[in-house]
PDB file of C-alpha atoms in Angstrom:
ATOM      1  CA  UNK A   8       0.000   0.000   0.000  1.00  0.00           C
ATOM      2  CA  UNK A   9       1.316   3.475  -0.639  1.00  0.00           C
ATOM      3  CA  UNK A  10       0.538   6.296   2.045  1.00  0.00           C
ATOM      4  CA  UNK A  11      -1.017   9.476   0.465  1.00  0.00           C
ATOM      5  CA  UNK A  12       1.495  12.438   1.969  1.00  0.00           C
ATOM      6  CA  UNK A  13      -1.897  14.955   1.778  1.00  0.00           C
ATOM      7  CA  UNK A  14      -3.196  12.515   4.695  1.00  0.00           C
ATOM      8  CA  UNK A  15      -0.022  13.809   7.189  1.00  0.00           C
ATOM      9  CA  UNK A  16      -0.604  17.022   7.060  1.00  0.00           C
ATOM     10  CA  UNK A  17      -4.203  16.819   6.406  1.00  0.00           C
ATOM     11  CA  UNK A  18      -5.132  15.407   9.728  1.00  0.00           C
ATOM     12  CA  UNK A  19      -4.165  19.184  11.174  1.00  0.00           C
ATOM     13  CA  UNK A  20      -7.616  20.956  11.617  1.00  0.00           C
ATOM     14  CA  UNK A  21      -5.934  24.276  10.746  1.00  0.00           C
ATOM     15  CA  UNK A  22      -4.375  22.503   8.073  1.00  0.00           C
ATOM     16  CA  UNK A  23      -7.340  21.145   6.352  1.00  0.00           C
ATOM     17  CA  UNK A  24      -9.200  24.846   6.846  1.00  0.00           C
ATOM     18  CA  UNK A  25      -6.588  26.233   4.299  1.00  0.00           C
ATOM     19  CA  UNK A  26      -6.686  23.280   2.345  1.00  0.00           C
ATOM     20  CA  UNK A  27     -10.713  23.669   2.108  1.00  0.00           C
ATOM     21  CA  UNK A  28     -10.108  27.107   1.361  1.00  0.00           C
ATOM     22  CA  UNK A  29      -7.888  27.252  -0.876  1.00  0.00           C
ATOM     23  CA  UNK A  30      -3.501  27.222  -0.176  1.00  0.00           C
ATOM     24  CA  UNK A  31      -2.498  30.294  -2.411  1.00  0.00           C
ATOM     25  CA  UNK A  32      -5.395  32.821  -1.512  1.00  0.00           C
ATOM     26  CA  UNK A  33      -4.754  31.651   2.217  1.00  0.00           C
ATOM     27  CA  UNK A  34      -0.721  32.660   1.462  1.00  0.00           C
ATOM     28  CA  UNK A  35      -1.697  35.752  -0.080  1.00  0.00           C
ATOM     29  CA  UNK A  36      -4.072  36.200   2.238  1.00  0.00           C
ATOM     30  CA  UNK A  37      -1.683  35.835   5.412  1.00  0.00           C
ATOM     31  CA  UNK A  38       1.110  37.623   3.292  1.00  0.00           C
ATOM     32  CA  UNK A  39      -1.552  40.893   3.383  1.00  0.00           C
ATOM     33  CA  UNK A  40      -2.115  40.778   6.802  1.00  0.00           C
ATOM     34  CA  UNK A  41       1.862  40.815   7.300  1.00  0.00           C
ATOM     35  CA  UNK A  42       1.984  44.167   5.059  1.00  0.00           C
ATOM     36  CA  UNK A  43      -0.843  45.431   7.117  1.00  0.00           C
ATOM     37  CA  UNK A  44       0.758  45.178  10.492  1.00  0.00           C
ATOM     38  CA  UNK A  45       4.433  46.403   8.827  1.00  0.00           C
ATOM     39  CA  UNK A  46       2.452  49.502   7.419  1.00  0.00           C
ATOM     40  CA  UNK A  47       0.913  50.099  11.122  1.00  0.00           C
ATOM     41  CA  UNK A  48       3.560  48.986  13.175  1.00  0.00           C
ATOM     42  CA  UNK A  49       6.841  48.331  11.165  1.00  0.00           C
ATOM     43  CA  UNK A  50       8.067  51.967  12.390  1.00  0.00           C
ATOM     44  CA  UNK A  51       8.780  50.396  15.965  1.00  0.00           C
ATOM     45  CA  UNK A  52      11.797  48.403  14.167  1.00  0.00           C
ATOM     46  CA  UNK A  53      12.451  50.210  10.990  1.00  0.00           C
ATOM     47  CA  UNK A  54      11.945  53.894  11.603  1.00  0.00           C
ATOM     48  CA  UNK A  55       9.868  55.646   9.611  1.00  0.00           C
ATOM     49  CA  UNK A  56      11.841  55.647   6.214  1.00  0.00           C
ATOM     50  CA  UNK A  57      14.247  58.592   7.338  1.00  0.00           C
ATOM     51  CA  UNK A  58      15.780  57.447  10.266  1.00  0.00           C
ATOM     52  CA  UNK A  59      15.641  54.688  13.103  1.00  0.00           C
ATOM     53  CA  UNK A  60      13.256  54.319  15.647  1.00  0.00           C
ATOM     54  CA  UNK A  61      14.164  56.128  18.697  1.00  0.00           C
ATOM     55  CA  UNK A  62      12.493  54.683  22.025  1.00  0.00           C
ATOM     56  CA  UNK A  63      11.877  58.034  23.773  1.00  0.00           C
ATOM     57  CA  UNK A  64      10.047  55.909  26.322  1.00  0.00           C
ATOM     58  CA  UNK A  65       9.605  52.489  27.621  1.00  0.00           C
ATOM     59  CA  UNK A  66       6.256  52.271  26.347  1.00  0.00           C
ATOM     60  CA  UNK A  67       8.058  52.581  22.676  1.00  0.00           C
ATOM     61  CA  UNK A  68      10.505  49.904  23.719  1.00  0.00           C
ATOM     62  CA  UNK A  69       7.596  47.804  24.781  1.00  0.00           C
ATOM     63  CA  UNK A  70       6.091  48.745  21.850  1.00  0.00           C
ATOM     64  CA  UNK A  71       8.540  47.395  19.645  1.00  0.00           C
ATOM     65  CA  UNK A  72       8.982  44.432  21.272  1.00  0.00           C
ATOM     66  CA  UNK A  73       5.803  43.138  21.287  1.00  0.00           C
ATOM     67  CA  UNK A  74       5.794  44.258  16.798  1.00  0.00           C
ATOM     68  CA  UNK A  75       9.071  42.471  16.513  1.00  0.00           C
ATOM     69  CA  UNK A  76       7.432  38.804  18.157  1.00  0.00           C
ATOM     70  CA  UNK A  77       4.171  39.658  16.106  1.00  0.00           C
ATOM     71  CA  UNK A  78       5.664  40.468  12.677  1.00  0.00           C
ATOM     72  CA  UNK A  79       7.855  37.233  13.622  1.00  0.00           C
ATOM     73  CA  UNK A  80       4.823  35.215  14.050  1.00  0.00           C
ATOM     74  CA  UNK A  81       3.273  36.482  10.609  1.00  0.00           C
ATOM     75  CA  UNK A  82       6.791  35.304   9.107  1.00  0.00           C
ATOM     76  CA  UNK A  83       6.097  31.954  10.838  1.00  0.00           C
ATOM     77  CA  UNK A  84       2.835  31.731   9.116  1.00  0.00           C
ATOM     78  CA  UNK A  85       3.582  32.912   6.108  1.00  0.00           C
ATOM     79  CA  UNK A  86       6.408  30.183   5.800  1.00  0.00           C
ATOM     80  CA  UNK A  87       4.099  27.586   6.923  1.00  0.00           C
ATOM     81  CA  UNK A  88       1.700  27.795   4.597  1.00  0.00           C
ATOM     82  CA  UNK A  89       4.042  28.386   1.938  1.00  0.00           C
ATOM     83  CA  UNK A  90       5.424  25.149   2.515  1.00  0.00           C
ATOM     84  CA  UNK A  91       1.762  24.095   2.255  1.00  0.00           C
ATOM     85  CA  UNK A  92       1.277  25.930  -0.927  1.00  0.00           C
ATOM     86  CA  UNK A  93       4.324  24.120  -2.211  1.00  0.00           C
ATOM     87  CA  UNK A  94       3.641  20.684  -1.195  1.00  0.00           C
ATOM     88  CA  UNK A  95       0.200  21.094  -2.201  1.00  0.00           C
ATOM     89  CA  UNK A  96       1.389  22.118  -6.109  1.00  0.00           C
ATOM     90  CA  UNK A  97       4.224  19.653  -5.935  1.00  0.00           C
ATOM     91  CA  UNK A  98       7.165  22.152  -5.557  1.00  0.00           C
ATOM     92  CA  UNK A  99      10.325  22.535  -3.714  1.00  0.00           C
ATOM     93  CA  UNK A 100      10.335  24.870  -0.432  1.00  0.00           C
ATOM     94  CA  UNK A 101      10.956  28.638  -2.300  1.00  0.00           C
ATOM     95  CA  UNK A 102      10.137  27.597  -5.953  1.00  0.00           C
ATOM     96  CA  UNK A 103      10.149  30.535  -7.631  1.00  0.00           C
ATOM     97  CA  UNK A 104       6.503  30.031  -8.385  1.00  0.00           C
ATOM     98  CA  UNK A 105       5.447  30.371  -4.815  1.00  0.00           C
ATOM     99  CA  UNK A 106       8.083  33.234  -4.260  1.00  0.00           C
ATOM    100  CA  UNK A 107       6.360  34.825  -6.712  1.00  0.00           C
ATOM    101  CA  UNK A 108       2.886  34.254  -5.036  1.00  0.00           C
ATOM    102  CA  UNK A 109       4.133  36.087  -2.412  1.00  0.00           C
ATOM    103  CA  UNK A 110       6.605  38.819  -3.723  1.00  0.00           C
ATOM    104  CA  UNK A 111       3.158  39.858  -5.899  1.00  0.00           C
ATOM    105  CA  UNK A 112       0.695  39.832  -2.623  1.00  0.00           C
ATOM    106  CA  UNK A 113       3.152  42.084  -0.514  1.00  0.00           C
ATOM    107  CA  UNK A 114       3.885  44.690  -3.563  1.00  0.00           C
ATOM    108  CA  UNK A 115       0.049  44.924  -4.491  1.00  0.00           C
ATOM    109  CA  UNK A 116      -0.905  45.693  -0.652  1.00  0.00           C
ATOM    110  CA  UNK A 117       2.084  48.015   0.132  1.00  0.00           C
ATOM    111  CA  UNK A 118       0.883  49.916  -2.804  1.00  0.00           C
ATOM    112  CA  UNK A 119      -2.857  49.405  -1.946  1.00  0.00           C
ATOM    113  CA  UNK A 120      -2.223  50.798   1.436  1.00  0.00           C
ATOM    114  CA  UNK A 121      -0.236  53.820   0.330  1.00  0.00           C
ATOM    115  CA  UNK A 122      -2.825  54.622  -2.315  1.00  0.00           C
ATOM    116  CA  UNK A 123      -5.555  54.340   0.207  1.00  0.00           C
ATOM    117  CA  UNK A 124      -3.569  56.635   2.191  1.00  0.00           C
ATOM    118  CA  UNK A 125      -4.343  53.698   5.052  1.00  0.00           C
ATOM    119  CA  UNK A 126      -3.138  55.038   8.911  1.00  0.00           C
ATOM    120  CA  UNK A 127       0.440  55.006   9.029  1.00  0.00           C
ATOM    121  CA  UNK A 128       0.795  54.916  12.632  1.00  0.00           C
ATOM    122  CA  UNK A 129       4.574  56.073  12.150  1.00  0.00           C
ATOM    123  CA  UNK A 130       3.319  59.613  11.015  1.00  0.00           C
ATOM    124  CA  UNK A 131       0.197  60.896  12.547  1.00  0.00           C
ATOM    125  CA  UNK A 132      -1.984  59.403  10.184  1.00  0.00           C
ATOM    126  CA  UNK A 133      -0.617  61.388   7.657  1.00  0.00           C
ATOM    127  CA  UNK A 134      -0.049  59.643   3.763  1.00  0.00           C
ATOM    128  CA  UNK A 135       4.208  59.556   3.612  1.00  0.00           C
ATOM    129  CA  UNK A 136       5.883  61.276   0.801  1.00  0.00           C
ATOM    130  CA  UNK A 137       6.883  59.128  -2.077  1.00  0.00           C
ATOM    131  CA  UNK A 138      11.155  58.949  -1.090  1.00  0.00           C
ATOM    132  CA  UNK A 139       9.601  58.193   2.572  1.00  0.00           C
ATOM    133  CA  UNK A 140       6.927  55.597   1.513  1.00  0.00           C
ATOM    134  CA  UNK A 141      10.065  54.299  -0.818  1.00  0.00           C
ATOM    135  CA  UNK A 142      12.676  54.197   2.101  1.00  0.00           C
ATOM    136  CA  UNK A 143       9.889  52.451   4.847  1.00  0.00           C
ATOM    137  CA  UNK A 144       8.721  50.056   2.349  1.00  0.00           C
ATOM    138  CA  UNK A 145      12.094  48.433   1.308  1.00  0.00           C
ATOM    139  CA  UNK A 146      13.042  48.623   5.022  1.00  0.00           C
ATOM    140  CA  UNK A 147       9.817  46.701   5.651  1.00  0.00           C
ATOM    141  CA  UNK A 148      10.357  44.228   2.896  1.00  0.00           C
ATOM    142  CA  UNK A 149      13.553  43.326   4.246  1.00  0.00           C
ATOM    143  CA  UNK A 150      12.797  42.627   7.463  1.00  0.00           C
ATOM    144  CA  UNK A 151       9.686  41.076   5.777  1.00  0.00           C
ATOM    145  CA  UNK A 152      12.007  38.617   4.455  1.00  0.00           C
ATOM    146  CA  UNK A 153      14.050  38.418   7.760  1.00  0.00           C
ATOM    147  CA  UNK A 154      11.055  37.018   9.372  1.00  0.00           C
ATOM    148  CA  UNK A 155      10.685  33.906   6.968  1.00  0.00           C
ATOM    149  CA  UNK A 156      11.532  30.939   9.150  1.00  0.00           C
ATOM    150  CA  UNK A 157      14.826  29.526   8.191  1.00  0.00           C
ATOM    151  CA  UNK A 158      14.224  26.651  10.310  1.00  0.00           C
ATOM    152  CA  UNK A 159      12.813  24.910   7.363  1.00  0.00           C
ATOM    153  CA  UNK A 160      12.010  27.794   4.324  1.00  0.00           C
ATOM    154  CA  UNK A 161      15.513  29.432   4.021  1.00  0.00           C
ATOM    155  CA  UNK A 162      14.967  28.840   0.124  1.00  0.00           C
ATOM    156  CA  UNK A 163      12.113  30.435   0.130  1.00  0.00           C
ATOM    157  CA  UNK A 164      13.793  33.438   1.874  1.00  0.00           C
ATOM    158  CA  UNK A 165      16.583  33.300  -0.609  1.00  0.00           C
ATOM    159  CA  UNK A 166      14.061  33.462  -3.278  1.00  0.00           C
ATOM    160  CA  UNK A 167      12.450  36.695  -2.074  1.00  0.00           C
ATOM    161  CA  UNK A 168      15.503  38.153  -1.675  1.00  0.00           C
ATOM    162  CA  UNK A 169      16.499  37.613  -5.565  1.00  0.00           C
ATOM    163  CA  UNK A 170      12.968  38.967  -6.552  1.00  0.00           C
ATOM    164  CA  UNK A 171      13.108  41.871  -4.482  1.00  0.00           C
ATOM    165  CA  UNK A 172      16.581  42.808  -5.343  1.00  0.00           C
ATOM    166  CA  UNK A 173      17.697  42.814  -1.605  1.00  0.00           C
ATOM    167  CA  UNK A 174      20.164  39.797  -2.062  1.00  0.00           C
ATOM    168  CA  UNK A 175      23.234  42.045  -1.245  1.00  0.00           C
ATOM    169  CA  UNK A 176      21.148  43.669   1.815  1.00  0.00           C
ATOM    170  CA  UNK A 177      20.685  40.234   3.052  1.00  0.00           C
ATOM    171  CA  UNK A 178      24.512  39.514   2.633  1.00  0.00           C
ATOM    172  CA  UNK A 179      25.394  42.625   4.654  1.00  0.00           C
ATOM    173  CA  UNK A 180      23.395  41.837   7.236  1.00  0.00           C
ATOM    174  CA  UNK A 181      23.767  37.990   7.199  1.00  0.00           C
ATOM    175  CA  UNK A 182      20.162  37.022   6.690  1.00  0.00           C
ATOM    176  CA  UNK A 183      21.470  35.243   3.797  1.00  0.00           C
ATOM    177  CA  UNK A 184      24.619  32.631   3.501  1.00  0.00           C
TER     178      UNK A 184
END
């Protein structure tokens, strides 16, 4: 008898919600919310496009260390159902296929937000000027990528690094080897 591999990771509850709903609008669907919460809260850890984040008070430094373990945890998700997404479609961990699933979902909602002039929570609800938005948003990417889990999706996160043109970022900061 051969053992279906679906059947492992089926047998996961959460699992078979995604699989039920559908594995790439679930991905692109967690990637959003991960743009979302950089866009709101991404200027604890990456400034605000012009310069780092000052913590002018503990709150701030609470503040961004609560962001850091939440955009974390999106990166956690976001790997695990990409690995989903890829075993489901019969890829390798960070084909470019599913790389591309979710280099498109984060550059569509970064520019939906800024468009929608969405609260920036780094700027007094006020829309950022282009060079800012620019600045924040590869800042966010990056550390975007930084929170892909290497533990298993380090492909993946060399992937996104080629499409977004941050491979020598990643080098300088050793998110990539």
């Amino acid at each position: 008898t051969t053992c279906n591999p679906r059947r492992l990771y089926a047998a996961n509850p959460t699992t078979r919600a995604v699989l039920d709903n559908n594995v790439r609008e679930s991905l692109k669907y967690a990637v959003r919310c991960a743009a979302q919460c950089w866009v709101r809260h991404g200027h604890f850890i990456v400034g605000d496009g012009e310069d780092l984040p000052p913590a002018v008070s503990s709150d701030e430094d609470w503040c961004a260390t609560e962001a850091k373990q939440c955009l974390d945890s999106l990166g956690s998700i976001v790997s695990h159902l990409a690995w989903l997404y890829c075993a489901e479609e019969g890829l390798d961990m960070g084909d470019n296929d599913c790389a591309f699933v979710i280099n498109d979902a984060l550059g569509a909602e970064f520019e939906k937000l800024h468009q929608d002039g969405s609260d920036f929570g780094f700027l007094g609800k006020k829309k950022p000027s282009i060079a800012i938005w620019k600045k924040f948003s590869r800042r966010a990417k990056l550390w975007f990528i930084l929170s892909v889990d290497t533990t298993f999706a380090s492909p993946l996160r060399t992937n996104l690094a080629k499409l977004m043109h941050m491979t020598k970022d990643m080098k300088v900061i050793g998110g990539l080897t």
